[in-house]
Amino acid sequence: MSIFFVVALCLISGTLSAQVTTSIDTTKIRIGEQITYRINVEADTTDLVVFPEGQTFMPLEVIESYKIDTTKNTIKFQLIKKYGLTQFDSGSYTIPKQKIIIGTKTYFTDSLRVEVRTIPVDTTKQKLYDIKPMIKVDKAASKWWLYALIIVLALALIGFILYWLIWRKKPLSEEEKIAQLPPYDRAKLALKKLDESDYLQKSELKGYYSELTFIIRKYLDEKVYDRALESTTDELVSRLNMLRDANQIELSNDDINNIETILKRADLVKFAKSAPDVELARLDRNTIDVEIDQVKEALPEPTEEEKLLDEKYKEEQERKQKRKKIWITVAASILILIAVFVGFGVKYGFKYVVDTIVGEESKELLEGDWVRSDYGVPPIMISTPAVLERVEMQDIDTLQQAKTTMFSYGDLDTAMNILVSTTKFNNLGKNEEGEPNKIDLNLSIEGNIKSFENNGARNLIVKKEQFITPNAAEGLKAYGTAEFPTEEDGEFRQAEYAIFAFTAENVLQQIVLVWNNQNEYTNQTIDRIIDSIELKKLQEE
């Protein structure tokens, strides 16, 4: 009874255990054609199944990883995972064993043999040519001229606006032209305009006499007595008599009496509502015309000293006007620049505007022309703000016959250091079970950390996590902060680092980034670099 129970238990256990099978749709392809690799897994509904990801099928390339097809069969799941594989070199290849994790157990598939055949080429029709030599690619032209052109155009526009508003000689209005005439000519012109008015036709004597007396008072104010406009009639006549007695003006008693008579008659018209005859008003106008001529003749000729003082006064006025325009121009320019700065600062941020003006190096790297390129074989595709330069390397391990190709930008002393390397091991050896040794990504990470320490880094904080590229390649990421030595002895700078390691069969691919995490633009640059990492499939050139 007990034996039967044990046998039955074993049967039940075997039935519930997971089943893994693999198959391919063909074992023979031509160069570049696709093989569909299929993995069937039957597992309990509670089991977590992990399929291979990345370039684990080397030497064949994964060109597509299809979604998992899941069907439920009573208490189990039937999972089907397909991969599209290819190879671009002819020969006989072995698809290595693949690791599938189901729950807590690990299963390995069988290896499969595939033959890749060449495509026959008729050389009588298709000529063959040698591989073209490498050519030097010119660096992308700088856009400094564009920025300079924009600045020049902006300054030209501001200059034109300031010239048009401040320095341009505007066309004079009628009033401005009249204001520039000599007092005598202005007085004569005013009398002419008074003749053209309709005061007398409408018998508006008050308005007529107001204009008439203003003309003579204005002329006297500018040429004889500078308070003639605000003086009463008696005060003005008294001043004229005083100037005549002092021989400062050669006016006769008749001239002064004529001016006094007309001014007093105008006062009566304006304030006592007197209404003289229209003809008398015309006569008074002619008298004022004559008296303006008499005053002009009575004025003494200016001396040379007075002429010189008048010339200096005009020059001083012109200098003041010019200084005023200069100050207005400077003030307007400053206000325009402040307004532009504030406007862009509100829209883009003041720090961004200042960094743009001073040409902050890390900002120019972030916003410059980026380069997306492949590095190493198998290729690592990555976007960087500048082309990575090849670093000459020697074989790092003669026992394992390892060869490394490396490309870099900057170094540990700069604000940003980028390093991309691919190491191919031709002899990894075998473990106790006779299977080829696997590349340990943790050891690779530890080697880079040790390299940091050998270069003087201290206070390293190390964190690790799985990293998956946008094209589904899986690897290991180590990241954290550290203090790196500067060029000054005994001084250190705070920085951040990230190490990415991938493996495919006998190849180790690494990306090492070290940067100044205190710089916002550098942080954005690094984020953009990390987002661009892909493990590219080999393609036929």
XYZ file of C-alpha atoms in Angstrom:
541
model
C 0.000 0.000 0.000
C 2.766 2.401 0.957
C 4.742 1.624 -2.186
C 1.663 2.310 -4.324
C 1.186 5.632 -2.557
C 4.771 6.709 -3.216
C 4.539 5.775 -6.891
C 1.239 7.613 -7.237
C 2.705 10.697 -5.541
C 5.629 10.707 -7.968
C 3.256 10.460 -10.914
C 1.209 13.364 -9.642
C 4.360 15.442 -9.030
C 5.668 14.735 -12.535
C 2.367 15.719 -14.058
C 2.273 19.067 -12.247
C 5.873 19.971 -12.961
C 6.692 22.467 -15.721
C 7.461 21.315 -19.280
C 9.862 23.230 -21.595
C 10.303 22.456 -25.274
C 11.996 24.358 -28.098
C 11.850 24.295 -31.861
C 12.897 26.274 -34.954
C 11.040 26.594 -38.225
C 14.097 25.737 -40.333
C 17.694 24.617 -39.913
C 18.950 26.115 -43.176
C 18.757 29.767 -44.231
C 20.482 32.151 -46.561
C 22.446 35.114 -45.261
C 20.094 37.670 -43.668
C 17.001 35.450 -43.651
C 15.041 34.929 -40.442
C 14.741 31.872 -38.247
C 11.782 31.695 -35.891
C 12.926 30.233 -32.573
C 10.014 28.997 -30.424
C 9.954 28.158 -26.718
C 6.902 26.340 -25.284
C 6.434 26.400 -21.515
C 3.722 24.666 -19.564
C 3.571 25.936 -15.985
C 1.255 26.368 -13.040
C -0.796 29.547 -12.941
C 1.099 30.698 -9.830
C 4.575 30.321 -11.350
C 6.572 33.323 -12.576
C 8.201 32.540 -15.933
C 11.261 34.490 -17.137
C 12.293 34.055 -20.783
C 15.706 34.943 -22.272
C 16.163 38.565 -23.306
C 18.903 40.397 -25.140
C 21.636 38.929 -27.305
C 21.706 35.522 -25.617
C 21.477 33.636 -28.941
C 24.954 34.622 -30.118
C 26.440 33.958 -32.613
C 22.988 34.498 -34.098
C 21.446 37.944 -33.788
C 18.037 38.646 -32.265
C 16.241 40.896 -34.731
C 12.853 40.727 -33.023
C 11.460 39.475 -29.742
C 7.738 38.734 -30.074
C 5.147 39.084 -27.359
C 4.337 36.049 -25.232
C 1.275 34.103 -26.380
C -0.596 32.783 -23.344
C -3.395 30.200 -23.252
C -4.985 28.582 -20.197
C -5.486 24.841 -20.045
C -7.393 23.773 -16.914
C -5.006 24.497 -14.032
C -1.965 25.354 -16.167
C -0.775 28.080 -18.507
C 0.609 27.320 -21.949
C 3.182 30.038 -22.778
C 4.715 30.440 -26.226
C 7.619 32.822 -26.752
C 9.039 33.451 -30.237
C 12.263 35.116 -31.360
C 13.361 36.229 -34.823
C 17.028 35.256 -35.383
C 19.424 35.829 -38.264
C 23.100 35.780 -39.226
C 24.981 37.755 -41.850
C 27.998 35.471 -42.239
C 27.826 32.080 -43.886
C 28.745 28.953 -41.947
C 27.445 26.376 -39.524
C 26.300 27.822 -36.188
C 24.983 26.448 -32.904
C 22.178 28.202 -31.086
C 23.327 27.918 -27.469
C 21.263 26.608 -24.593
C 18.783 29.139 -23.294
C 17.942 29.641 -19.640
C 14.281 29.763 -18.597
C 13.312 30.448 -15.004
C 9.990 29.018 -13.835
C 9.144 29.870 -10.271
C 12.249 28.992 -8.265
C 13.647 26.489 -10.774
C 15.954 27.017 -13.732
C 15.698 25.057 -16.980
C 18.036 24.935 -19.966
C 16.889 24.239 -23.512
C 18.749 22.011 -25.958
C 21.260 23.587 -28.325
C 20.301 23.576 -32.000
C 22.416 23.469 -35.145
C 21.771 25.960 -37.981
C 23.408 26.262 -41.372
C 23.718 29.689 -43.039
C 24.356 29.629 -46.743
C 25.719 32.333 -48.999
C 23.752 33.949 -51.787
C 25.254 33.052 -55.151
C 26.441 36.109 -57.075
C 26.904 36.149 -60.834
C 30.156 38.112 -61.132
C 29.672 38.417 -64.883
C 26.729 40.692 -64.242
C 27.547 42.160 -60.848
C 31.054 43.539 -60.526
C 32.901 43.283 -57.233
C 34.724 46.238 -55.711
C 37.179 46.671 -52.892
C 35.975 48.100 -49.605
C 36.249 51.852 -49.691
C 38.819 53.386 -47.338
C 37.741 55.318 -44.252
C 37.113 58.983 -44.844
C 37.397 61.808 -42.385
C 34.082 63.360 -41.447
C 34.203 67.097 -40.897
C 32.914 68.293 -37.592
C 29.492 69.880 -37.739
C 29.825 73.585 -38.375
C 29.291 75.826 -35.401
C 26.225 78.052 -35.390
C 28.033 81.034 -33.855
C 27.447 83.029 -37.033
C 23.696 82.511 -36.701
C 23.687 83.788 -33.114
C 25.896 86.710 -34.159
C 23.538 87.530 -37.033
C 20.519 87.491 -34.707
C 22.301 89.789 -32.241
C 23.364 92.193 -35.026
C 19.825 92.303 -36.443
C 18.357 92.896 -32.981
C 20.836 95.721 -32.290
C 20.151 97.204 -35.733
C 16.412 97.138 -35.039
C 16.869 98.797 -31.648
C 19.208 101.385 -33.192
C 16.713 102.167 -35.935
C 13.887 102.582 -33.415
C 16.008 104.908 -31.242
C 17.143 106.900 -34.272
C 13.574 107.245 -35.535
C 12.227 108.338 -32.158
C 15.114 110.467 -30.844
C 17.791 111.441 -33.361
C 15.828 111.780 -36.576
C 15.094 115.355 -37.610
C 11.347 115.294 -37.693
C 9.459 117.476 -40.211
C 8.548 120.709 -38.466
C 4.922 121.544 -37.910
C 3.537 124.945 -38.864
C 3.747 126.147 -35.260
C 7.367 124.917 -34.940
C 8.367 126.686 -38.160
C 6.818 129.911 -36.900
C 8.529 129.522 -33.501
C 11.922 129.389 -35.232
C 11.389 132.735 -36.976
C 12.956 135.909 -35.512
C 10.603 137.906 -33.214
C 10.099 140.653 -35.808
C 9.115 138.204 -38.574
C 6.798 136.367 -36.188
C 5.087 139.613 -35.244
C 4.590 140.560 -38.896
C 3.258 137.092 -39.704
C 0.875 137.277 -36.743
C -0.515 140.600 -38.059
C -1.014 139.028 -41.462
C -2.963 136.128 -39.916
C -5.020 138.620 -37.912
C -5.971 140.324 -41.181
C -7.140 136.948 -42.508
C -9.347 136.324 -39.477
C -13.078 137.133 -39.409
C -13.135 139.045 -36.109
C -14.081 142.329 -37.747
C -16.641 140.777 -40.084
C -18.393 139.319 -37.041
C -17.763 142.496 -34.990
C -15.897 140.446 -32.375
C -13.768 143.380 -31.247
C -12.797 141.791 -27.953
C -11.078 138.880 -29.672
C -9.550 141.201 -32.251
C -7.983 143.548 -29.697
C -6.815 140.610 -27.563
C -4.862 139.216 -30.545
C -3.579 142.683 -31.530
C -2.250 143.604 -28.098
C -0.737 140.128 -27.630
C 1.294 140.636 -30.844
C 2.853 143.935 -29.676
C 3.329 142.727 -26.095
C 4.986 139.482 -27.285
C 7.379 141.411 -29.495
C 8.255 143.837 -26.711
C 8.656 140.910 -24.282
C 11.265 139.249 -26.541
C 13.172 142.364 -27.656
C 12.676 145.138 -25.066
C 11.248 144.148 -21.681
C 11.054 140.508 -20.682
C 7.985 141.047 -18.468
C 5.860 142.853 -21.016
C 3.305 140.016 -21.259
C 2.511 140.000 -17.552
C 2.689 143.778 -16.938
C -0.298 146.103 -16.853
C -0.552 148.831 -19.439
C 0.706 151.497 -17.028
C 3.622 149.326 -15.893
C 4.654 148.586 -19.475
C 4.440 152.252 -20.558
C 6.407 153.291 -17.478
C 9.126 150.767 -18.346
C 9.324 152.013 -21.940
C 9.736 155.612 -20.745
C 12.432 154.531 -18.289
C 14.350 152.676 -21.014
C 14.067 155.682 -23.317
C 15.343 158.056 -20.612
C 18.246 155.682 -19.969
C 19.101 155.769 -23.681
C 18.619 151.995 -23.951
C 15.974 152.374 -26.616
C 15.429 155.263 -29.060
C 11.655 155.521 -29.038
C 9.921 158.867 -29.439
C 7.133 160.140 -27.194
C 4.710 159.707 -30.086
C 5.620 156.048 -30.463
C 5.162 155.371 -26.747
C 1.901 157.377 -26.700
C 0.557 155.403 -29.685
C 1.329 152.095 -27.969
C -0.227 153.366 -24.720
C -3.394 154.588 -26.460
C -4.000 151.277 -28.247
C -3.291 149.198 -25.108
C -5.737 151.266 -23.026
C -8.400 151.114 -25.717
C -7.953 147.327 -25.783
C -8.372 147.236 -21.980
C -11.651 149.094 -22.312
C -12.868 146.700 -24.993
C -11.894 143.628 -22.995
C -12.934 144.728 -19.511
C -15.408 147.655 -19.919
C -17.254 146.225 -22.944
C -16.392 149.299 -24.984
C -17.266 149.015 -28.700
C -15.100 151.231 -30.905
C -15.741 151.547 -34.589
C -14.422 148.772 -36.875
C -12.497 151.307 -38.879
C -10.796 152.486 -35.690
C -9.801 148.911 -35.008
C -8.235 148.670 -38.460
C -6.428 151.925 -37.827
C -5.076 150.603 -34.514
C -3.834 147.475 -36.346
C -1.904 149.627 -38.823
C -0.508 151.720 -35.980
C 0.784 148.583 -34.243
C 2.371 147.490 -37.519
C 4.210 150.801 -37.736
C 5.245 150.745 -34.077
C 6.752 147.273 -34.463
C 8.932 148.735 -37.219
C 9.800 151.699 -34.987
C 10.764 149.448 -32.077
C 12.972 147.372 -34.360
C 14.772 150.517 -35.587
C 15.023 151.867 -32.046
C 16.800 148.811 -30.719
C 20.589 149.249 -30.584
C 22.733 146.948 -32.710
C 24.203 144.111 -30.627
C 27.875 144.493 -29.817
C 30.457 141.905 -30.812
C 30.542 140.699 -27.227
C 26.765 140.243 -27.228
C 26.929 138.410 -30.516
C 29.646 136.148 -29.121
C 27.623 135.479 -25.977
C 24.579 134.754 -28.079
C 26.585 132.317 -30.208
C 27.952 130.592 -27.112
C 24.456 130.384 -25.717
C 23.237 128.709 -28.880
C 26.154 126.262 -28.837
C 25.510 125.504 -25.170
C 21.842 124.897 -25.937
C 22.802 122.540 -28.777
C 25.201 120.661 -26.468
C 22.505 120.357 -23.823
C 20.078 119.095 -26.412
C 22.640 116.579 -27.658
C 23.456 115.383 -24.126
C 19.750 115.057 -23.480
C 19.358 112.884 -26.562
C 22.343 110.756 -25.519
C 20.915 110.211 -22.033
C 17.513 109.386 -23.491
C 19.151 106.935 -25.918
C 21.153 105.237 -23.154
C 18.159 105.077 -20.851
C 15.914 103.736 -23.619
C 18.528 101.121 -24.592
C 18.880 99.978 -20.990
C 15.113 99.814 -20.562
C 14.763 97.815 -23.796
C 17.508 95.391 -22.729
C 15.945 95.019 -19.275
C 12.518 94.455 -20.820
C 13.920 91.826 -23.205
C 15.836 90.141 -20.374
C 12.782 90.090 -18.097
C 10.558 88.848 -20.925
C 12.834 85.945 -21.796
C 13.509 85.344 -18.098
C 9.809 84.966 -17.334
C 9.341 82.619 -20.301
C 12.507 80.495 -20.075
C 13.890 81.229 -16.606
C 16.453 83.867 -15.621
C 19.278 81.382 -15.073
C 18.733 79.956 -18.548
C 18.866 83.442 -20.092
C 22.038 84.369 -18.191
C 23.696 81.075 -19.178
C 22.744 81.710 -22.798
C 24.296 85.183 -22.708
C 27.575 84.068 -21.093
C 27.753 80.900 -23.215
C 27.695 78.288 -20.428
C 29.666 75.297 -21.772
C 27.442 72.498 -20.447
C 24.342 74.245 -21.840
C 25.956 74.541 -25.265
C 26.782 70.820 -25.151
C 23.190 69.956 -24.259
C 21.655 72.126 -26.977
C 24.301 71.581 -29.650
C 24.330 69.064 -32.486
C 24.367 65.567 -31.021
C 25.957 62.530 -32.613
C 24.302 59.117 -32.702
C 26.803 56.423 -33.561
C 27.773 52.780 -33.095
C 30.796 51.804 -31.030
C 32.445 48.407 -30.897
C 31.423 44.978 -32.238
C 28.696 43.964 -31.478
C 27.752 47.643 -31.697
C 26.615 49.816 -28.814
C 24.418 52.574 -30.205
C 24.482 55.752 -28.132
C 23.799 59.471 -28.608
C 26.387 61.904 -27.251
C 26.958 65.669 -27.527
C 30.308 64.987 -29.208
C 31.933 62.113 -31.080
C 33.684 59.655 -28.764
C 37.359 59.201 -29.568
C 38.969 55.782 -29.851
C 41.319 54.840 -27.027
C 44.198 52.575 -27.984
C 44.062 49.386 -25.895
C 46.187 46.285 -25.555
C 44.960 42.748 -24.905
C 43.985 42.830 -21.247
C 44.202 39.107 -20.558
C 46.514 36.788 -22.459
C 45.070 33.734 -20.716
C 41.515 34.411 -21.770
C 42.678 36.052 -24.996
C 40.482 39.098 -24.376
C 40.544 42.125 -26.676
C 38.938 45.459 -25.815
C 37.873 48.359 -28.004
C 37.214 51.571 -26.105
C 35.876 55.034 -26.931
C 35.735 58.021 -24.601
C 34.950 61.692 -24.092
C 36.521 63.741 -21.303
C 38.117 62.225 -18.215
C 37.531 62.026 -14.475
C 38.796 65.608 -14.035
C 36.219 67.128 -16.407
C 32.563 67.956 -15.839
C 31.496 64.903 -17.821
C 33.282 61.669 -18.666
C 31.831 59.118 -21.113
C 33.446 55.731 -21.735
C 32.114 52.962 -23.991
C 33.955 49.647 -24.227
C 33.456 46.222 -25.771
C 35.569 43.260 -24.626
C 35.577 39.981 -26.537
C 36.832 36.868 -24.722
C 38.030 34.073 -26.987
C 38.692 31.652 -24.130
C 36.466 31.827 -21.051
C 37.273 28.304 -19.949
C 34.802 25.757 -18.610
C 33.253 25.068 -15.242
C 33.211 21.771 -13.322
C 30.238 20.567 -15.347
C 32.156 21.077 -18.568
C 30.042 24.012 -19.685
C 31.586 27.339 -20.865
C 32.007 29.892 -18.098
C 29.628 32.845 -18.067
C 30.679 36.488 -17.829
C 29.817 37.801 -14.362
C 28.445 41.340 -14.682
C 28.830 41.934 -10.941
C 32.573 41.314 -11.245
C 32.653 43.765 -14.149
C 30.923 46.427 -12.021
C 33.297 45.783 -9.111
C 36.245 46.190 -11.477
C 35.041 49.659 -12.488
C 34.463 50.651 -8.847
C 37.993 49.452 -8.053
C 39.263 51.582 -10.960
C 37.556 54.645 -9.414
C 39.277 53.958 -6.108
C 42.646 53.491 -7.800
C 42.179 56.946 -9.350
C 41.678 58.516 -5.911
C 37.887 58.450 -5.565
C 36.496 58.137 -2.060
C 33.186 57.858 -0.205
C 31.639 55.792 -2.968
C 27.961 54.922 -2.585
C 27.011 51.985 -4.817
C 23.509 50.887 -5.814
C 22.595 48.223 -8.353
C 19.527 47.437 -10.393
C 18.472 45.775 -13.601
C 18.624 47.937 -16.689
C 16.622 47.378 -19.881
C 17.358 49.375 -23.023
C 14.600 50.725 -25.298
C 15.192 47.772 -27.645
C 14.729 45.271 -24.767
C 18.379 44.396 -24.081
C 18.871 43.494 -20.406
C 21.899 44.343 -18.356
C 23.099 45.475 -14.957
C 23.279 49.085 -13.811
C 25.379 50.376 -10.918
C 25.046 53.983 -9.869
C 25.701 56.328 -6.980
C 27.810 59.259 -5.825
C 31.453 59.675 -4.978
C 34.112 62.273 -4.327
C 36.682 62.505 -7.099
C 40.043 64.277 -6.794
C 40.518 67.563 -8.620
C 43.644 69.020 -10.189
C 44.336 70.823 -6.901
C 46.152 68.609 -4.416
C 43.972 67.463 -1.549
C 40.744 68.822 -3.017
C 37.772 66.707 -4.062
C 34.591 67.355 -5.984
C 31.200 65.722 -5.562
C 30.081 63.775 -8.623
C 27.649 61.106 -9.716
C 28.366 57.994 -11.763
C 26.498 55.259 -13.609
C 27.907 51.991 -14.960
C 25.997 49.835 -17.442
C 27.148 46.281 -18.210
C 25.757 43.848 -20.777
C 26.879 40.434 -21.876
C 26.182 38.293 -24.900
C 27.924 34.900 -25.048
C 31.623 35.790 -24.898
C 31.262 39.573 -25.206
C 31.198 42.149 -22.380
C 29.788 45.586 -23.226
C 30.169 48.486 -20.769
C 29.187 52.132 -20.580
C 30.658 54.277 -17.792
C 29.380 57.788 -17.093
C 30.806 60.198 -14.505
C 29.469 63.736 -14.239
C 29.114 66.837 -12.103
C 25.642 66.387 -10.632
C 25.587 69.997 -9.400
C 25.059 71.243 -12.959
C 21.471 71.111 -14.214
C 22.465 71.002 -17.892
C 24.937 68.163 -17.324
C 22.243 66.159 -15.526
C 19.919 66.632 -18.506
C 22.728 65.631 -20.874
C 23.373 62.417 -18.944
C 19.651 61.560 -18.860
C 19.507 61.977 -22.621
C 22.573 59.766 -23.086
C 21.141 57.007 -20.870
C 17.800 57.077 -22.685
C 19.611 56.593 -26.002
C 21.538 53.412 -25.076
C 20.746 50.477 -27.354
C 22.547 47.256 -28.227
C 22.391 47.269 -31.981
C 22.174 44.125 -34.076
C 24.920 43.518 -36.570
C 23.980 44.552 -40.073
C 25.555 43.765 -43.382
C 27.553 46.724 -44.610
